[in-house]
């Protein structure tokens, strides 16, 4: 299991499009992936609605956890997806 934190820099936070991209990447990884606002409860990263429900805004710190094969590689890719500029 691997956990990483990152700060969201997108001016509008995690809205529908980046949430969908992240959820698709998490599901495609074949790993168990969760995402949480720092200090909050984790939600399944494969669920767009769960991600949107976190209300992640610019400047928020999020924690991503990956459990499964190639967790290090998967989490690197997922963090890149989360922080990619729109």
XYZ file of N, CA, C and O in Angstrom:
344
model
N 0.852 -1.172 0.000
C 0.000 0.000 0.000
C 0.902 1.241 0.000
O 1.869 1.312 0.736
N 0.546 2.199 -0.841
C 1.306 3.432 -0.978
C 0.349 4.609 -0.824
O -0.739 4.601 -1.390
N 0.765 5.612 -0.061
C -0.038 6.816 0.129
C 0.799 8.036 -0.212
O 1.965 8.109 0.164
N 0.201 8.973 -0.924
C 0.870 10.233 -1.254
C -0.110 11.379 -1.065
O -1.321 11.214 -1.193
N 0.441 12.543 -0.780
C -0.378 13.747 -0.695
C 0.071 14.721 -1.770
O 1.231 14.721 -2.186
N -0.862 15.525 -2.228
C -0.568 16.561 -3.208
C -1.534 17.713 -2.980
O -2.615 17.525 -2.435
N -1.096 18.893 -3.394
C -1.935 20.079 -3.277
C -2.516 20.392 -4.646
O -1.800 20.385 -5.650
N -3.803 20.656 -4.688
C -4.498 20.935 -5.944
C -4.240 22.389 -6.336
O -4.490 23.308 -5.553
N -3.745 22.581 -7.550
C -3.407 23.927 -8.016
C -4.398 24.473 -9.037
O -4.396 25.670 -9.304
N -5.241 23.630 -9.599
C -6.217 24.084 -10.584
C -7.124 25.140 -9.944
O -7.687 24.907 -8.870
N -7.270 26.302 -10.577
C -8.069 27.390 -9.991
C -9.514 27.016 -9.657
O -10.115 27.624 -8.779
N -10.065 26.035 -10.345
C -11.454 25.634 -10.052
C -11.520 24.328 -9.267
O -12.596 23.774 -9.077
N -10.391 23.829 -8.823
C -10.374 22.602 -8.037
C -10.645 21.376 -8.886
O -10.406 21.356 -10.086
N -11.181 20.350 -8.244
C -11.502 19.102 -8.951
C -12.984 19.133 -9.302
O -13.845 18.824 -8.479
N -13.260 19.537 -10.535
C -14.642 19.581 -11.016
C -14.895 18.326 -11.857
O -14.110 17.383 -11.820
N -15.959 18.290 -12.602
C -16.407 17.070 -13.283
C -15.366 16.456 -14.215
O -15.135 15.249 -14.177
N -14.746 17.255 -15.068
C -13.814 16.685 -16.050
C -12.593 16.024 -15.388
O -12.313 14.863 -15.658
N -11.868 16.718 -14.494
C -10.732 16.044 -13.865
C -11.156 14.897 -12.951
O -10.435 13.904 -12.834
N -12.325 15.001 -12.341
C -12.811 13.902 -11.505
C -13.054 12.663 -12.359
O -12.720 11.546 -11.964
N -13.625 12.859 -13.545
C -13.885 11.739 -14.457
C -12.579 11.105 -14.928
O -12.445 9.875 -14.954
N -11.611 11.938 -15.297
C -10.314 11.411 -15.754
C -9.634 10.614 -14.646
O -9.101 9.535 -14.874
N -9.664 11.166 -13.433
C -9.037 10.492 -12.301
C -9.740 9.173 -11.987
O -9.095 8.153 -11.781
N -11.072 9.186 -11.981
C -11.844 7.975 -11.694
C -11.585 6.894 -12.742
O -11.423 5.716 -12.406
N -11.518 7.293 -14.005
C -11.243 6.322 -15.069
C -9.856 5.724 -14.907
O -9.674 4.512 -15.053
N -8.868 6.557 -14.606
C -7.501 6.069 -14.419
C -7.409 5.141 -13.203
O -6.727 4.114 -13.247
N -8.111 5.496 -12.133
C -8.103 4.662 -10.929
C -8.722 3.296 -11.207
O -8.184 2.258 -10.817
N -9.841 3.288 -11.908
C -10.514 2.031 -12.245
C -9.654 1.182 -13.176
O -9.523 -0.031 -12.982
N -9.046 1.812 -14.177
C -8.217 1.094 -15.151
C -6.957 0.501 -14.526
O -6.396 -0.460 -15.058
N -6.531 1.040 -13.398
C -5.290 0.563 -12.776
C -5.412 -0.858 -12.242
O -4.408 -1.551 -12.101
N -6.624 -1.287 -11.930
C -6.821 -2.617 -11.366
C -6.477 -2.692 -9.885
O -6.544 -3.754 -9.286
N -6.099 -1.578 -9.290
C -5.758 -1.511 -7.874
C -6.936 -0.946 -7.082
O -7.863 -0.383 -7.652
N -6.856 -1.093 -5.782
C -7.822 -0.448 -4.906
C -7.289 0.950 -4.618
O -6.200 1.099 -4.069
N -8.046 1.964 -5.016
C -7.589 3.349 -4.894
C -8.623 4.154 -4.127
O -9.822 4.055 -4.396
N -8.132 4.952 -3.160
C -9.007 5.871 -2.445
C -8.407 7.274 -2.509
O -7.209 7.444 -2.729
N -9.259 8.270 -2.317
C -8.838 9.659 -2.277
C -9.577 10.332 -1.124
O -10.735 10.008 -0.856
N -8.880 11.242 -0.446
C -9.488 11.971 0.673
C -8.891 13.362 0.751
O -7.733 13.567 0.403
N -9.718 14.314 1.199
C -9.168 15.609 1.589
C -8.360 15.351 2.845
O -8.736 14.506 3.667
N -7.249 16.061 3.004
C -6.422 15.855 4.172
C -7.246 16.001 5.448
O -7.978 16.983 5.618
N -7.186 14.972 6.294
C -7.939 14.969 7.533
C -9.349 14.432 7.407
O -10.048 14.279 8.402
N -9.784 14.122 6.167
C -11.135 13.617 5.945
C -11.159 12.117 5.714
O -10.133 11.453 5.701
N -12.347 11.606 5.538
C -12.527 10.179 5.279
C -12.272 9.872 3.803
O -12.716 10.624 2.932
N -11.581 8.754 3.512
C -11.330 8.390 2.120
C -12.592 7.877 1.427
O -13.473 7.309 2.068
N -12.645 8.119 0.120
C -13.741 7.617 -0.710
C -13.141 6.816 -1.863
O -11.982 7.013 -2.214
N -13.923 5.926 -2.473
C -13.417 5.160 -3.616
C -13.094 6.095 -4.780
O -13.937 6.884 -5.204
N -11.883 5.979 -5.295
C -11.438 6.861 -6.376
C -12.057 6.504 -7.722
O -11.951 7.279 -8.666
N -12.707 5.366 -7.825
C -13.353 4.982 -9.072
C -14.733 5.591 -9.242
O -15.385 5.400 -10.263
N -15.189 6.344 -8.245
C -16.526 6.932 -8.272
C -16.440 8.440 -8.476
O -16.000 9.173 -7.586
N -16.888 8.901 -9.644
C -16.872 10.334 -9.944
C -17.683 11.106 -8.905
O -17.252 12.148 -8.407
N -18.856 10.595 -8.552
C -19.712 11.279 -7.584
C -19.055 11.379 -6.215
O -19.178 12.404 -5.534
N -18.345 10.326 -5.808
C -17.651 10.362 -4.520
C -16.552 11.413 -4.527
O -16.387 12.164 -3.562
N -15.816 11.490 -5.628
C -14.745 12.482 -5.748
C -15.337 13.886 -5.722
O -14.860 14.768 -5.004
N -16.390 14.097 -6.497
C -17.038 15.403 -6.550
C -17.596 15.784 -5.161
O -17.581 16.950 -4.781
N -18.066 14.790 -4.428
C -18.628 15.018 -3.105
C -17.614 15.538 -2.092
O -17.988 16.095 -1.058
N -16.328 15.364 -2.378
C -15.294 15.871 -1.476
C -15.184 17.388 -1.529
O -14.660 18.012 -0.609
N -15.665 17.986 -2.618
C -15.619 19.443 -2.749
C -14.203 19.994 -2.742
O -13.922 20.986 -2.083
N -13.322 19.369 -3.491
C -11.908 19.752 -3.505
C -11.721 21.047 -4.287
O -12.106 21.142 -5.447
N -11.121 22.025 -3.616
C -10.897 23.340 -4.214
C -9.402 23.605 -4.364
O -8.581 22.885 -3.801
N -9.074 24.661 -5.107
C -7.674 25.052 -5.262
C -7.068 25.272 -3.877
O -7.668 25.890 -3.008
N -5.864 24.745 -3.685
C -5.160 24.890 -2.416
C -5.413 23.766 -1.435
O -4.684 23.640 -0.443
N -6.439 22.932 -1.679
C -6.703 21.799 -0.793
C -5.624 20.738 -0.985
O -5.130 20.520 -2.087
N -5.297 20.076 0.111
C -4.361 18.953 0.052
C -5.178 17.670 0.069
O -6.089 17.524 0.885
N -4.866 16.779 -0.862
C -5.563 15.498 -0.932
C -4.577 14.361 -0.719
O -3.382 14.489 -0.988
N -5.113 13.256 -0.226
C -4.314 12.070 0.034
C -4.848 10.941 -0.844
O -6.040 10.637 -0.805
N -3.966 10.366 -1.637
C -4.330 9.248 -2.514
C -3.637 7.996 -1.990
O -2.441 8.029 -1.691
N -4.389 6.907 -1.877
C -3.838 5.635 -1.419
C -4.113 4.578 -2.483
O -5.227 4.485 -3.001
N -3.073 3.806 -2.805
C -3.193 2.732 -3.787
C -2.725 1.439 -3.139
O -1.645 1.382 -2.542
N -3.531 0.388 -3.294
C -3.184 -0.930 -2.786
C -3.314 -1.920 -3.939
O -4.390 -2.043 -4.534
N -2.209 -2.582 -4.265
C -2.229 -3.567 -5.343
C -0.889 -3.655 -6.036
O 0.100 -3.047 -5.610
N -0.861 -4.425 -7.118
C 0.364 -4.602 -7.894
C 0.803 -3.279 -8.496
O -0.026 -2.489 -8.957
N 2.113 -3.056 -8.512
C 2.701 -1.844 -9.096
C 2.137 -0.571 -8.472
O 1.950 0.432 -9.167
N 1.873 -0.587 -7.175
C 1.250 0.552 -6.500
C 2.059 1.835 -6.686
O 1.484 2.906 -6.886
N 3.381 1.740 -6.647
C 4.225 2.937 -6.807
C 4.005 3.565 -8.182
O 3.826 4.779 -8.291
N 4.028 2.763 -9.218
C 3.846 3.261 -10.580
C 2.440 3.820 -10.762
O 2.248 4.880 -11.362
N 1.458 3.113 -10.239
C 0.061 3.541 -10.356
C -0.142 4.881 -9.657
O -0.747 5.792 -10.221
N 0.382 5.028 -8.453
C 0.148 6.271 -7.717
C 0.852 7.442 -8.391
O 0.321 8.549 -8.431
N 2.040 7.209 -8.962
C 2.723 8.281 -9.708
C 1.844 8.771 -10.850
O 1.684 9.979 -11.061
N 1.270 7.831 -11.589
C 0.409 8.168 -12.720
C -0.854 8.894 -12.259
O -1.287 9.873 -12.876
N -1.455 8.433 -11.172
C -2.683 9.052 -10.671
C -2.434 10.472 -10.156
O -3.237 11.368 -10.401
N -1.327 10.669 -9.467
C -0.992 12.016 -8.981
C -0.771 12.957 -10.163
O -1.226 14.099 -10.162
N -0.117 12.452 -11.204
C 0.087 13.264 -12.407
C -1.258 13.634 -13.040
O -1.463 14.770 -13.464
N -2.182 12.694 -13.082
C -3.518 12.947 -13.620
C -4.234 14.033 -12.802
O -4.869 14.929 -13.351
N -4.104 13.941 -11.485
C -4.775 14.901 -10.596
C -4.218 16.305 -10.732
O -4.955 17.270 -10.619
N -2.923 16.410 -10.948
C -2.287 17.724 -10.952
C -2.085 18.312 -12.348
O -1.599 19.424 -12.467
N -2.488 17.581 -13.378
C -2.327 18.084 -14.757
C -3.189 19.326 -14.951
O -4.338 19.376 -14.509
N -2.617 20.306 -15.592
C -3.353 21.552 -15.848
C -4.480 21.284 -16.839
O -4.336 20.518 -17.782
N -5.590 21.938 -16.623
C -6.737 21.831 -17.524
C -6.492 22.622 -18.776
O -5.977 23.696 -18.742
